[in-house]
XYZ file of C-alpha atoms in Angstrom:
379
model
C 145.255 83.787 61.017
C 145.533 82.046 57.738
C 147.037 79.037 59.341
C 143.968 78.891 61.676
C 141.640 79.002 58.802
C 143.463 76.186 57.132
C 143.167 74.062 60.256
C 139.389 74.513 60.234
C 137.870 71.096 59.196
C 135.941 71.285 55.963
C 132.647 69.528 56.689
C 130.048 68.139 54.457
C 126.516 69.044 55.638
C 123.325 67.102 55.218
C 119.676 68.232 55.399
C 118.587 68.938 59.008
C 122.053 69.586 60.286
C 122.180 72.478 62.969
C 124.865 74.981 62.216
C 125.872 78.517 63.454
C 126.411 81.217 60.989
C 127.418 85.000 60.845
C 125.399 87.285 58.688
C 127.800 88.826 56.127
C 125.375 90.469 53.851
C 121.594 91.349 54.030
C 119.994 91.735 50.747
C 116.313 92.544 50.139
C 114.890 89.068 49.735
C 117.850 86.784 51.235
C 120.580 86.801 53.635
C 124.184 85.664 53.130
C 125.788 83.868 55.967
C 129.435 82.361 56.629
C 129.253 78.962 58.093
C 132.370 77.647 59.848
C 133.690 74.544 58.105
C 131.786 75.109 55.048
C 133.235 75.821 51.598
C 129.858 76.959 50.427
C 128.020 80.154 51.062
C 125.042 80.007 53.259
C 121.801 81.587 52.138
C 118.712 82.253 54.124
C 115.722 83.141 51.957
C 113.578 85.767 53.313
C 110.562 83.104 53.895
C 113.038 81.386 56.415
C 113.988 84.241 58.377
C 110.848 84.571 60.504
C 107.611 82.835 61.460
C 105.865 86.037 60.169
C 105.578 87.656 56.879
C 108.204 90.320 56.507
C 108.653 92.500 53.469
C 112.418 92.907 53.615
C 115.175 90.924 55.174
C 116.618 93.743 57.224
C 113.352 93.601 59.185
C 114.617 90.270 60.794
C 118.367 90.341 60.898
C 121.340 92.667 60.582
C 124.879 92.353 59.324
C 127.307 90.729 61.879
C 124.353 88.760 63.694
C 125.258 85.246 64.945
C 122.426 82.925 63.947
C 121.504 79.168 64.773
C 120.237 77.790 61.612
C 119.153 74.513 60.141
C 120.190 73.063 56.765
C 117.328 72.871 54.384
C 119.150 71.999 51.138
C 122.681 71.215 49.968
C 123.350 72.769 46.527
C 126.732 72.734 44.539
C 127.180 76.370 45.385
C 125.442 77.037 48.548
C 123.938 75.850 51.586
C 120.042 76.788 51.961
C 119.590 77.590 55.606
C 116.439 78.298 57.819
C 116.550 80.502 61.096
C 112.784 80.073 61.182
C 112.718 76.378 61.813
C 115.480 76.605 64.688
C 113.407 79.441 66.266
C 110.294 77.399 65.992
C 111.939 74.375 67.570
C 113.009 76.155 70.603
C 109.835 78.105 70.865
C 107.518 75.150 70.857
C 109.413 73.688 74.015
C 108.991 77.074 75.814
C 105.463 77.821 74.678
C 104.336 74.183 75.910
C 105.569 75.111 79.347
C 103.687 78.351 79.386
C 100.504 76.698 78.157
C 100.688 73.992 80.845
C 101.524 76.518 83.600
C 99.065 79.037 82.553
C 101.859 81.687 82.622
C 100.974 85.200 81.771
C 103.704 86.938 79.424
C 104.031 90.069 77.453
C 105.029 90.497 73.949
C 104.649 92.927 70.968
C 101.704 92.753 68.469
C 103.509 92.514 65.361
C 100.627 92.777 62.862
C 96.918 93.365 62.585
C 95.215 91.072 60.169
C 91.524 90.354 59.342
C 89.914 88.683 62.345
C 92.564 89.454 64.916
C 96.143 90.294 65.906
C 99.474 88.448 65.313
C 102.514 88.042 67.454
C 105.928 86.438 67.036
C 106.904 84.007 69.689
C 109.338 82.223 67.537
C 106.331 80.816 65.878
C 103.408 82.759 64.733
C 100.856 83.333 67.258
C 97.295 84.454 66.521
C 94.898 86.376 68.798
C 91.201 86.193 67.457
C 89.378 89.477 67.599
C 87.065 87.869 70.380
C 89.841 87.240 72.478
C 91.578 90.670 72.416
C 89.339 92.444 75.086
C 86.439 91.888 77.316
C 84.517 94.275 75.247
C 83.799 94.949 71.529
C 86.635 96.580 69.624
C 85.793 97.857 66.189
C 89.320 99.091 64.933
C 92.430 97.099 66.108
C 94.913 99.245 64.105
C 96.189 101.080 67.042
C 97.234 97.838 68.641
C 100.110 97.248 66.166
C 103.454 97.845 67.732
C 101.872 97.777 71.277
C 102.980 95.313 74.016
C 100.134 93.344 75.585
C 99.887 90.538 78.034
C 98.644 87.036 76.906
C 97.942 83.541 77.985
C 98.101 80.569 75.650
C 94.550 79.143 75.174
C 95.374 76.511 72.595
C 98.597 74.904 71.307
C 98.988 72.214 68.641
C 102.599 71.921 67.355
C 101.654 69.291 64.642
C 99.183 71.777 63.024
C 101.560 74.838 63.708
C 98.523 76.270 65.692
C 98.992 78.822 68.529
C 96.136 80.718 69.773
C 96.582 83.468 72.465
C 94.228 85.507 74.593
C 94.698 88.920 76.124
C 90.894 88.791 77.272
C 91.574 85.876 79.623
C 94.516 88.018 81.436
C 92.126 90.995 81.706
C 89.319 88.919 83.016
C 91.490 86.905 85.361
C 92.856 90.134 86.775
C 89.260 91.429 87.203
C 88.332 88.208 89.156
C 91.210 88.867 91.596
C 90.113 92.578 91.926
C 86.600 91.467 92.462
C 87.484 89.086 95.376
C 89.711 91.646 96.883
C 87.022 94.209 96.640
C 84.398 91.850 97.960
C 86.629 91.131 101.033
C 86.996 95.021 101.765
C 83.258 95.839 101.578
C 81.285 96.253 104.731
C 77.716 97.012 105.119
C 77.136 100.666 106.004
C 79.999 102.045 103.882
C 79.135 104.903 101.550
C 81.079 104.831 98.402
C 81.091 106.369 94.918
C 79.977 104.439 91.854
C 78.826 104.472 88.204
C 75.527 103.231 86.808
C 76.422 100.389 84.438
C 73.145 99.112 83.484
C 69.408 99.714 84.130
C 66.680 97.020 84.593
C 62.864 96.877 85.296
C 63.953 96.064 89.125
C 66.753 98.488 89.542
C 70.161 99.644 88.499
C 73.533 97.790 88.686
C 76.281 100.174 89.940
C 79.918 99.528 89.458
C 81.835 100.355 92.697
C 85.389 99.646 91.674
C 85.587 96.559 89.488
C 82.453 94.928 90.867
C 78.754 95.631 90.358
C 76.165 95.917 93.056
C 72.284 96.107 92.749
C 70.317 99.119 93.687
C 66.797 97.681 93.883
C 64.114 100.017 92.586
C 62.769 100.662 96.155
C 66.240 101.828 97.132
C 66.540 104.437 94.327
C 64.451 107.380 95.864
C 62.153 108.040 98.757
C 59.660 108.783 96.129
C 57.517 106.045 94.531
C 59.621 105.016 91.354
C 57.690 103.358 88.337
C 60.807 103.010 86.193
C 64.462 103.189 87.199
C 65.281 105.044 84.232
C 63.142 108.015 85.601
C 65.640 108.488 88.302
C 69.156 107.397 87.002
C 70.899 106.949 83.581
C 73.680 104.708 82.469
C 77.080 106.292 82.985
C 75.853 108.598 85.799
C 78.104 108.811 88.804
C 76.216 108.256 92.083
C 76.804 107.760 95.675
C 75.702 104.604 97.213
C 75.423 103.080 100.662
C 76.170 99.266 101.191
C 73.267 97.486 102.569
C 74.559 93.806 102.392
C 77.556 91.707 101.083
C 76.988 88.016 99.977
C 80.523 87.018 99.549
C 79.675 83.512 98.509
C 77.278 84.363 95.811
C 79.168 87.573 95.077
C 76.018 89.653 95.486
C 76.035 93.224 96.772
C 72.994 95.175 97.768
C 73.155 99.031 97.558
C 70.929 102.003 98.218
C 71.025 105.587 96.641
C 67.986 106.607 98.846
C 69.964 106.149 102.001
C 72.549 108.505 100.974
C 69.924 111.355 100.445
C 68.664 113.756 103.130
C 65.871 111.787 104.939
C 62.384 112.954 104.319
C 61.739 113.574 107.799
C 64.531 116.049 108.060
C 63.057 119.450 109.296
C 59.787 117.885 109.265
C 58.491 120.383 111.997
C 59.438 123.313 109.509
C 57.853 121.609 106.436
C 54.654 120.676 108.254
C 54.211 123.202 111.104
C 51.326 122.648 113.564
C 48.255 123.871 112.237
C 49.140 123.872 108.597
C 47.097 122.373 105.910
C 48.402 120.023 103.511
C 47.370 117.780 100.665
C 48.114 114.165 100.632
C 47.242 110.750 99.317
C 45.684 107.921 101.445
C 48.329 105.218 101.371
C 46.991 102.570 103.948
C 43.942 102.004 105.868
C 44.145 100.167 109.157
C 41.675 99.560 112.042
C 42.719 102.500 114.001
C 43.092 105.154 111.192
C 44.431 106.090 107.876
C 48.166 106.795 106.719
C 48.347 109.658 104.519
C 51.552 110.609 102.344
C 51.947 114.304 102.554
C 55.595 114.348 101.267
C 57.688 111.680 99.286
C 58.472 109.111 102.091
C 56.600 111.000 104.838
C 53.194 109.449 105.986
C 51.272 110.879 108.798
C 48.416 109.145 110.694
C 44.876 110.408 110.799
C 43.457 108.666 113.779
C 39.979 107.206 113.355
C 38.725 109.844 115.869
C 40.083 112.465 113.529
C 38.660 111.142 110.192
C 34.789 112.584 110.612
C 32.673 114.304 113.026
C 30.253 111.446 113.209
C 31.104 108.029 114.845
C 32.527 105.490 112.379
C 33.469 101.790 112.957
C 36.239 101.536 110.546
C 38.142 104.159 108.201
C 37.049 102.122 105.166
C 33.486 103.690 105.783
C 34.728 106.889 104.851
C 38.064 106.702 103.030
C 39.682 104.482 100.397
C 43.355 103.918 99.292
C 44.678 106.323 96.647
C 42.199 109.087 97.563
C 43.418 112.543 97.589
C 42.601 114.487 100.843
C 43.339 117.728 102.682
C 44.664 117.276 106.315
C 45.396 119.526 109.156
C 48.826 118.967 111.032
C 48.126 118.435 114.619
C 51.714 117.549 115.677
C 55.107 116.797 113.928
C 57.959 115.024 115.699
C 61.150 114.561 113.623
C 62.918 112.438 116.270
C 60.335 109.596 116.339
C 59.296 110.266 112.833
C 55.625 110.879 113.671
C 53.149 113.030 112.109
C 49.557 113.436 113.652
C 47.066 114.620 111.038
C 43.270 115.409 111.133
C 40.766 115.468 108.241
C 37.791 116.189 110.583
C 39.140 119.671 111.553
C 38.780 120.703 107.935
C 35.138 119.576 107.545
C 32.093 121.473 108.649
C 30.406 120.142 111.670
C 27.258 118.428 110.704
C 23.854 120.240 111.700
C 22.565 118.758 114.989
C 19.292 116.725 114.529
C 17.819 118.042 117.617
C 17.760 121.705 117.371
C 15.514 124.068 119.435
C 12.057 122.980 119.058
C 10.210 125.631 116.793
C 6.338 126.100 117.382
C 3.967 125.460 114.628
C 2.881 128.344 112.603
C -0.659 128.576 114.165
C 0.891 128.932 117.569
C 2.801 131.980 116.864
C 1.659 135.072 118.693
C 0.630 133.070 121.912
C 2.430 133.501 125.111
C 4.044 130.495 126.555
C 2.006 131.039 129.824
C -1.233 130.892 127.885
C -0.512 127.679 126.379
C 0.507 126.255 129.750
C -2.605 127.800 131.530
C -4.899 126.364 129.041
C -3.397 122.862 129.597
C -3.668 123.383 133.587
C -7.489 124.339 133.022
C -8.125 121.127 131.089
C -6.505 119.076 133.697
C -8.624 120.721 136.541
C -11.824 119.741 134.659
């Protein structure tokens, strides 16, 4: 063995040379390395072990490790070496390929610093807080030591700048899910969803990675002034798909159409002959539509509005007026309700009642009155 060692050529090294060394001792702030062909000890300062800040050398290497190194300085008694520079040189080449191809890769979060996360990819990679998630994160402490997927969004070897994004990966995946979800949706489907946000004109509902709009008119059979009167953010709801516009990624949904229809059991809710209160919703030439239940309007035909003859319903009624109506007929199958206002009104007194004799004629018999008239005619 000693003969083999004697046969190893003693080399003289220069700054920038690449060497291979074996770790012989790990101290707190430096590592000792045996370099074949060198009479000098190899020393790696702790600052040259990793692209990241480390507290002690044992965090980066262990005794017996074979390392690829670069000569930083040749001193009389030692070679000052760097593991960091070799790792970085190899890393930049690989990272450039990942950057150009848009590759998604997984790595461990080594540290949490002010403004974001730090990873070790042979060079220090930084993940700004705004590029960690697609939502606001107040405390990143739980991220340290976890594995996340990343894409490189900025790379500059000259400035030693490497910016990564986990958010880009998440949003890209959401985009794929959205397209898949859009492709699978069909009008008429009834699915579960969650109210994401509420606007003046309706509510946006998450139906599995994609939002659809429930217009205010589709929230309830009743009239809705404000969507927040009917639904709340975070509420689980069932919706019916009304339409899917894949080109513009728009989905129209309805909560109303998943609810029991207002005409269900209408004959029980409004039996023939019953008296209901309602609101005049529309006036047309042939009558008035009166809402007696949310979403249920019945027709009061013009002939059933008043006892007297009227030319148009506007002569007697106005929209928004509260009225009492009597149910003439209720048909659930054709969603028709016939109503009457007239039948709840007292019939007007006839103008031509039986003729009443003047006061002074009382006490006379009719025959006497007629007899007197006949005598006058004879004269």
